[in-house]
Amino acid sequence: MLKKLLLIGGMIMASSCVKNVDNDNSVKKFTNTEINQTTSTSDYYDMIKAYWNDKRDQATPNFDIPVIPLIDELLAPDESDILFRLGHSSILLRIDQNLIIFDPVFSERASPVQWMGPKRFHQPPISIEQLPNIKAVIISHDHYDHLDKHAILELDKKVEFFITPLKVGKHLESWGIDKSKITELNWWQSTQVDTLKITATPAQHFSGRGLLDKDETLWASWAIQGAESNIYFGGDSGYFGGFKEIGERLGPFDLTLIETGAYHELWPEVHMFPEQSLQAHVDLKGDVMLPIHNGTFDLSLHNWNEPLQRITELAADKEVVVLTPKFGERVNVKTPERTTFNWWLKPQS
């Protein structure tokens, strides 16, 4: 029950978000562009009641999730742009021969402590020790399922740059990461890394790693433009008009990595339902969609595999190409192969 209360506290922290801010490090609280939501005592009670009455039959997997070790894939000589799902929202991307990791979470639990909190369903397909040198780590926001202190510290010796939304870099500095390695960006600001243009784009979410630091750091999605490929990484977001603006300004995208998981009717402003995730992909002018934020941690009240099942059924109905690779499975950005194996369904004995 304590784990459930921690998750509820995170959702309660999502209130009072109304507009964007200027690039000013004196800003005390960051805000969204569209939503002005307040959370009442009755809302808080509804969340507690929903978790207390949780009667899911598949909150966690009842079989071993397939994971493909990928170290050989990374070392093989190949100039194509490729990516791999490492887990949840953690993505390893090779683009223009540069390795980029989004939201690396390698710890056993997405939690401020490792003795309680949401526990992994599977291990990553590669360890930090096995990883080659990384050009950049890109962080979407500071929640524990996206910003893993232990992983950041272990990655530091292999990483050239850390790129974050405004003030998220302060966390890294406080952990001992050299300030010269950190680039902080506001929405619509860009940085150049070799041949890559990396742009922070809006999202509709919230931030905070404790009870007293609500919205003190910015959250963002990201557009990565290379010589051949244009990729969108969504981080976390509720559905909002910003997706269309991003698509118009920076699209079309060869591949969109969009949150599809941890949704619930009690917090629709900060996490999308699968129908909204698919619409976000369309708004972004995406060619192929890869749903993330699922399959690794139990962070809501739906069955663990429901997001992938729903999004694939919706995509088939709307004739949208959606990829659902196994963790560690190679995805070619420009020439992706359609997924045919529904790995999230229990194998027949």
Short mmCIF file of C-alpha atoms in Angstrom, two decimals:
data_model
loop_
_atom_site.label_atom_id
_atom_site.label_comp_id
_atom_site.label_asym_id
_atom_site.label_seq_id
_atom_site.Cartn_x
_atom_site.Cartn_y
_atom_site.Cartn_z
CA MET A 1 0.00 0.00 0.00
CA LEU A 2 2.93 2.35 0.69
CA LYS A 3 4.04 1.95 -2.95
CA LYS A 4 0.56 2.89 -4.09
CA LEU A 5 0.53 6.01 -1.92
CA LEU A 6 3.86 7.11 -3.41
CA LEU A 7 2.42 6.76 -6.92
CA ILE A 8 -0.68 8.74 -5.92
CA GLY A 9 1.51 11.48 -4.49
CA GLY A 10 3.22 11.82 -7.85
CA MET A 11 -0.10 12.27 -9.62
CA ILE A 12 -1.29 14.85 -7.09
CA MET A 13 1.81 16.89 -7.86
CA ALA A 14 0.50 17.44 -11.42
CA SER A 15 -1.88 20.27 -10.54
CA SER A 16 -1.79 24.00 -11.37
CA CYS A 17 -0.10 23.84 -14.80
CA VAL A 18 -1.18 26.58 -17.20
CA LYS A 19 1.44 28.08 -19.52
CA ASN A 20 5.01 28.00 -20.77
CA VAL A 21 7.86 30.10 -19.40
CA ASP A 22 10.76 32.09 -20.76
CA ASN A 23 14.29 30.74 -20.63
CA ASP A 24 14.97 32.17 -17.19
CA ASN A 25 16.79 30.17 -14.52
CA SER A 26 15.21 32.37 -11.84
CA VAL A 27 11.82 30.77 -12.57
CA LYS A 28 10.59 28.99 -9.44
CA LYS A 29 7.85 26.88 -11.03
CA PHE A 30 7.49 25.61 -14.60
CA THR A 31 4.08 25.29 -16.25
CA ASN A 32 2.32 23.77 -19.25
CA THR A 33 0.69 25.61 -22.15
CA GLU A 34 -2.90 24.37 -21.96
CA ILE A 35 -4.04 22.60 -18.80
CA ASN A 36 -5.23 24.43 -15.68
CA GLN A 37 -6.12 21.63 -13.32
CA THR A 38 -6.59 21.66 -9.57
CA THR A 39 -6.73 18.56 -7.40
CA SER A 40 -9.33 18.53 -4.64
CA THR A 41 -9.51 16.44 -1.49
CA SER A 42 -12.16 14.29 -3.16
CA ASP A 43 -9.82 13.65 -6.11
CA TYR A 44 -7.14 12.51 -3.69
CA TYR A 45 -9.63 10.22 -2.00
CA ASP A 46 -10.70 8.77 -5.37
CA MET A 47 -7.10 7.89 -6.19
CA ILE A 48 -6.51 6.18 -2.86
CA LYS A 49 -9.77 4.25 -3.26
CA ALA A 50 -8.90 3.19 -6.81
CA TYR A 51 -5.53 1.76 -5.72
CA TRP A 52 -6.98 0.15 -2.62
CA ASN A 53 -9.66 -1.59 -4.70
CA ASP A 54 -7.22 -2.71 -7.41
CA LYS A 55 -8.45 -6.08 -8.71
CA ARG A 56 -6.39 -6.55 -11.84
CA ASP A 57 -5.64 -10.11 -12.90
CA GLN A 58 -2.37 -9.20 -14.68
CA ALA A 59 -0.72 -6.34 -12.84
CA THR A 60 2.61 -8.07 -13.55
CA PRO A 61 3.65 -10.72 -16.12
CA ASN A 62 3.10 -14.39 -15.32
CA PHE A 63 5.83 -15.50 -17.73
CA ASP A 64 9.38 -14.45 -18.55
CA ILE A 65 9.39 -11.45 -20.86
CA PRO A 66 11.61 -12.15 -23.89
CA VAL A 67 14.80 -10.07 -23.91
CA ILE A 68 17.41 -10.19 -26.68
CA PRO A 69 21.04 -9.52 -25.63
CA LEU A 70 22.29 -6.83 -27.99
CA ILE A 71 25.99 -6.23 -27.41
CA ASP A 72 26.97 -7.94 -30.71
CA GLU A 73 24.50 -5.76 -32.61
CA LEU A 74 26.22 -2.60 -31.41
CA LEU A 75 29.71 -3.77 -32.27
CA ALA A 76 28.83 -4.97 -35.78
CA PRO A 77 30.06 -2.62 -38.54
CA ASP A 78 26.99 -0.90 -39.96
CA GLU A 79 26.25 2.68 -40.97
CA SER A 80 22.46 2.48 -40.78
CA ASP A 81 20.45 4.37 -38.16
CA ILE A 82 19.13 1.83 -35.66
CA LEU A 83 17.61 1.73 -32.18
CA PHE A 84 16.81 -0.71 -29.39
CA ARG A 85 14.30 -0.63 -26.55
CA LEU A 86 16.16 -1.19 -23.28
CA GLY A 87 13.03 -1.02 -21.12
CA HIS A 88 10.13 1.30 -20.19
CA SER A 89 11.14 4.59 -21.91
CA SER A 90 14.86 3.82 -22.13
CA ILE A 91 15.98 3.84 -25.77
CA LEU A 92 19.42 3.29 -27.25
CA LEU A 93 19.72 5.04 -30.62
CA ARG A 94 22.58 4.95 -33.13
CA ILE A 95 22.20 7.84 -35.54
CA ASP A 96 24.91 9.26 -37.81
CA GLN A 97 27.25 6.78 -36.06
CA ASN A 98 26.60 8.48 -32.70
CA LEU A 99 25.13 6.53 -29.79
CA ILE A 100 22.38 8.33 -27.87
CA ILE A 101 20.48 7.04 -24.83
CA PHE A 102 17.10 8.48 -23.86
CA ASP A 103 15.99 8.29 -20.21
CA PRO A 104 18.37 5.49 -19.14
CA VAL A 105 16.88 3.54 -16.22
CA PHE A 106 18.88 0.45 -15.25
CA SER A 107 18.04 0.17 -11.54
CA GLU A 108 15.86 -2.62 -10.19
CA ARG A 109 13.19 -0.18 -9.01
CA ALA A 110 11.86 3.14 -10.31
CA SER A 111 11.90 4.65 -6.86
CA PRO A 112 13.89 6.93 -4.53
CA VAL A 113 14.89 3.76 -2.62
CA GLN A 114 15.72 0.30 -3.88
CA TRP A 115 13.94 -1.64 -1.12
CA MET A 116 10.46 -0.59 -2.24
CA GLY A 117 8.65 0.92 -5.20
CA PRO A 118 7.84 -0.31 -8.75
CA LYS A 119 10.08 -3.27 -9.56
CA ARG A 120 11.33 -4.27 -13.02
CA PHE A 121 9.57 -7.06 -14.90
CA HIS A 122 12.77 -7.88 -16.81
CA GLN A 123 16.47 -7.04 -16.93
CA PRO A 124 17.90 -4.68 -19.58
CA PRO A 125 19.23 -6.36 -22.73
CA ILE A 126 22.65 -4.84 -22.07
CA SER A 127 24.43 -3.69 -18.93
CA ILE A 128 26.02 -0.28 -18.51
CA GLU A 129 29.40 -2.01 -18.24
CA GLN A 130 28.86 -3.65 -21.67
CA LEU A 131 27.91 -0.39 -23.39
CA PRO A 132 30.46 1.29 -25.65
CA ASN A 133 31.11 5.02 -25.37
CA ILE A 134 27.98 7.15 -25.63
CA LYS A 135 27.84 10.50 -27.40
CA ALA A 136 24.91 11.87 -25.37
CA VAL A 137 22.35 10.99 -22.73
CA ILE A 138 19.06 12.85 -23.21
CA ILE A 139 16.63 13.19 -20.29
CA SER A 140 12.94 14.07 -20.67
CA HIS A 141 12.19 14.95 -17.03
CA ASP A 142 13.20 14.13 -13.47
CA HIS A 143 10.71 11.43 -12.42
CA TYR A 144 12.30 8.25 -11.10
CA ASP A 145 11.17 6.10 -14.03
CA HIS A 146 13.06 8.46 -16.38
CA LEU A 147 15.98 9.84 -14.35
CA ASP A 148 17.94 7.09 -12.56
CA LYS A 149 20.69 8.50 -10.35
CA HIS A 150 22.59 5.22 -10.15
CA ALA A 151 22.56 4.81 -13.94
CA ILE A 152 23.68 8.42 -14.53
CA LEU A 153 26.66 8.02 -12.20
CA GLU A 154 27.66 4.69 -13.73
CA LEU A 155 27.27 6.05 -17.27
CA ASP A 156 29.27 9.22 -16.60
CA LYS A 157 32.64 7.72 -17.54
CA LYS A 158 31.26 6.63 -20.92
CA VAL A 159 29.20 9.73 -21.84
CA GLU A 160 30.39 12.87 -23.60
CA PHE A 161 27.28 15.03 -23.10
CA PHE A 162 24.18 15.09 -20.91
CA ILE A 163 21.27 17.05 -22.42
CA THR A 164 18.31 17.95 -20.22
CA PRO A 165 15.39 20.37 -19.89
CA LEU A 166 15.96 23.49 -17.80
CA LYS A 167 17.15 22.86 -14.23
CA VAL A 168 17.18 19.06 -14.56
CA GLY A 169 20.93 19.42 -14.95
CA LYS A 170 21.06 20.67 -11.36
CA HIS A 171 20.23 17.15 -10.20
CA LEU A 172 23.18 15.81 -12.20
CA GLU A 173 25.53 18.47 -10.87
CA SER A 174 24.52 17.68 -7.29
CA TRP A 175 25.40 14.02 -7.96
CA GLY A 176 28.89 14.97 -9.14
CA ILE A 177 28.53 15.20 -12.94
CA ASP A 178 30.86 17.85 -14.35
CA LYS A 179 28.90 20.98 -15.26
CA SER A 180 30.82 21.30 -18.54
CA LYS A 181 29.21 18.07 -19.76
CA ILE A 182 25.64 19.28 -19.15
CA THR A 183 23.48 21.24 -21.60
CA GLU A 184 20.08 22.52 -20.41
CA LEU A 185 17.45 23.61 -22.94
CA ASN A 186 14.08 25.31 -22.83
CA TRP A 187 11.29 24.32 -25.22
CA TRP A 188 12.20 25.06 -28.87
CA GLN A 189 15.87 25.57 -28.09
CA SER A 190 18.39 23.41 -29.97
CA THR A 191 21.94 22.22 -29.57
CA GLN A 192 24.26 20.75 -32.20
CA VAL A 193 26.11 17.50 -31.43
CA ASP A 194 28.34 16.57 -34.35
CA THR A 195 25.90 16.20 -37.27
CA LEU A 196 22.83 16.01 -35.02
CA LYS A 197 20.41 18.83 -34.29
CA ILE A 198 18.76 18.14 -30.94
CA THR A 199 15.71 20.25 -30.08
CA ALA A 200 13.75 20.35 -26.82
CA THR A 201 10.04 20.42 -27.60
CA PRO A 202 6.96 20.93 -25.40
CA ALA A 203 5.17 18.23 -23.43
CA GLN A 204 2.20 18.34 -21.08
CA HIS A 205 3.38 16.83 -17.83
CA PHE A 206 4.93 17.80 -14.49
CA SER A 207 8.11 17.24 -12.47
CA GLY A 208 9.45 16.56 -9.01
CA ARG A 209 11.43 13.92 -7.12
CA GLY A 210 9.98 14.65 -3.68
CA LEU A 211 7.04 16.25 -1.93
CA LEU A 212 8.50 19.78 -1.86
CA ASP A 213 10.00 20.29 -5.35
CA LYS A 214 6.89 20.19 -7.52
CA ASP A 215 7.47 21.63 -11.03
CA GLU A 216 10.83 23.19 -10.11
CA THR A 217 12.43 21.55 -13.17
CA LEU A 218 11.18 21.57 -16.75
CA TRP A 219 9.88 18.52 -18.69
CA ALA A 220 10.28 18.12 -22.45
CA SER A 221 9.99 15.92 -25.49
CA TRP A 222 12.80 15.83 -28.06
CA ALA A 223 13.35 16.00 -31.82
CA ILE A 224 16.60 14.48 -33.15
CA GLN A 225 17.48 15.36 -36.73
CA GLY A 226 20.39 13.57 -38.37
CA ALA A 227 21.71 13.43 -41.91
CA GLU A 228 19.13 10.83 -42.96
CA SER A 229 16.69 10.36 -40.09
CA ASN A 230 14.32 12.56 -38.09
CA ILE A 231 13.17 11.05 -34.79
CA TYR A 232 10.75 12.20 -32.09
CA PHE A 233 11.07 11.06 -28.46
CA GLY A 234 8.03 11.98 -26.42
CA GLY A 235 9.02 11.31 -22.81
CA ASP A 236 5.77 11.64 -20.81
CA SER A 237 2.79 13.76 -21.82
CA GLY A 238 -0.94 14.10 -21.79
CA TYR A 239 -2.56 14.81 -25.13
CA PHE A 240 -2.43 18.49 -26.16
CA GLY A 241 -2.25 20.81 -29.14
CA GLY A 242 1.53 20.96 -28.94
CA PHE A 243 1.87 17.75 -30.94
CA LYS A 244 0.48 19.44 -34.04
CA GLU A 245 2.80 22.42 -33.59
CA ILE A 246 5.81 20.14 -33.22
CA GLY A 247 4.80 18.26 -36.36
CA GLU A 248 4.38 21.47 -38.31
CA ARG A 249 7.65 23.00 -37.15
CA LEU A 250 9.97 20.00 -37.03
CA GLY A 251 8.20 17.12 -38.80
CA PRO A 252 7.61 14.92 -40.59
CA PHE A 253 9.29 12.24 -38.46
CA ASP A 254 10.54 8.88 -39.69
CA LEU A 255 9.86 7.40 -36.26
CA THR A 256 7.93 8.63 -33.22
CA LEU A 257 8.58 7.15 -29.77
CA ILE A 258 5.40 7.98 -27.88
CA GLU A 259 4.21 7.24 -24.35
CA THR A 260 1.58 4.50 -24.31
CA GLY A 261 1.14 3.34 -20.72
CA ALA A 262 0.43 4.42 -17.11
CA TYR A 263 -2.84 6.04 -18.19
CA HIS A 264 -6.00 6.27 -16.06
CA GLU A 265 -9.22 8.29 -16.05
CA LEU A 266 -8.12 9.91 -12.77
CA TRP A 267 -5.06 11.57 -14.37
CA PRO A 268 -5.86 12.07 -18.10
CA GLU A 269 -4.07 15.43 -18.28
CA VAL A 270 -0.56 13.98 -17.79
CA HIS A 271 -0.66 10.52 -19.43
CA MET A 272 -2.32 9.58 -22.73
CA PHE A 273 -4.74 6.77 -23.43
CA PRO A 274 -3.70 4.61 -26.42
CA GLU A 275 -6.21 6.37 -28.68
CA GLN A 276 -4.58 9.68 -27.83
CA SER A 277 -1.08 8.29 -28.32
CA LEU A 278 -2.03 7.22 -31.82
CA GLN A 279 -3.52 10.65 -32.55
CA ALA A 280 -0.35 12.31 -31.24
CA HIS A 281 1.63 10.27 -33.77
CA VAL A 282 -0.67 11.48 -36.56
CA ASP A 283 -0.40 15.09 -35.33
CA LEU A 284 3.39 14.83 -35.34
CA LYS A 285 3.33 13.74 -38.99
CA GLY A 286 4.99 10.48 -38.04
CA ASP A 287 5.67 7.69 -40.49
CA VAL A 288 6.13 4.82 -38.03
CA MET A 289 5.24 4.77 -34.32
CA LEU A 290 6.95 2.85 -31.51
CA PRO A 291 4.99 2.91 -28.23
CA ILE A 292 7.11 3.33 -25.07
CA HIS A 293 6.47 3.76 -21.31
CA ASN A 294 5.21 0.19 -20.98
CA GLY A 295 6.33 -3.38 -20.37
CA THR A 296 8.83 -2.78 -17.54
CA PHE A 297 7.17 -1.23 -14.46
CA ASP A 298 3.68 -1.29 -12.93
CA LEU A 299 2.78 2.42 -12.72
CA SER A 300 -0.99 2.50 -13.10
CA LEU A 301 -4.15 0.39 -12.77
CA HIS A 302 -4.30 -1.30 -16.16
CA ASN A 303 -2.94 -4.78 -16.84
CA TRP A 304 0.77 -4.67 -17.63
CA ASN A 305 0.30 -5.73 -21.27
CA GLU A 306 -2.89 -3.78 -22.02
CA PRO A 307 -1.17 -0.74 -23.60
CA LEU A 308 0.60 -2.82 -26.26
CA GLN A 309 -2.50 -4.85 -27.05
CA ARG A 310 -4.71 -1.78 -27.36
CA ILE A 311 -2.30 0.25 -29.46
CA THR A 312 -1.70 -2.59 -31.94
CA GLU A 313 -5.43 -3.15 -32.37
CA LEU A 314 -6.05 0.58 -32.85
CA ALA A 315 -3.18 0.87 -35.32
CA ALA A 316 -4.50 -2.01 -37.40
CA ASP A 317 -7.93 -0.40 -37.51
CA LYS A 318 -6.50 3.00 -38.52
CA GLU A 319 -3.87 1.51 -40.89
CA VAL A 320 -1.00 3.10 -38.95
CA VAL A 321 2.36 1.30 -38.80
CA VAL A 322 3.17 0.58 -35.15
CA LEU A 323 6.28 -1.34 -34.08
CA THR A 324 6.34 -3.38 -30.87
CA PRO A 325 9.85 -4.89 -30.77
CA LYS A 326 11.07 -7.12 -27.99
CA PHE A 327 13.51 -5.51 -25.58
CA GLY A 328 16.90 -5.63 -27.28
CA GLU A 329 15.46 -6.24 -30.75
CA ARG A 330 17.04 -4.21 -33.54
CA VAL A 331 14.88 -1.59 -35.28
CA ASN A 332 16.07 0.01 -38.50
CA VAL A 333 14.87 3.61 -38.44
CA LYS A 334 14.57 4.13 -42.20
CA THR A 335 13.51 0.61 -43.17
CA PRO A 336 11.74 -0.89 -40.13
CA GLU A 337 10.24 -4.35 -40.38
CA ARG A 338 6.66 -4.74 -39.20
CA THR A 339 6.32 -6.55 -35.88
CA THR A 340 4.45 -9.83 -36.25
CA PHE A 341 5.08 -11.48 -32.86
CA ASN A 342 2.94 -10.30 -29.94
CA TRP A 343 5.55 -11.01 -27.27
CA TRP A 344 3.39 -9.54 -24.48
CA LEU A 345 0.92 -12.44 -24.75
CA LYS A 346 1.69 -15.57 -22.73
CA PRO A 347 3.23 -18.26 -24.95
CA GLN A 348 1.05 -21.31 -25.46
CA SER A 349 2.43 -24.42 -23.79
#
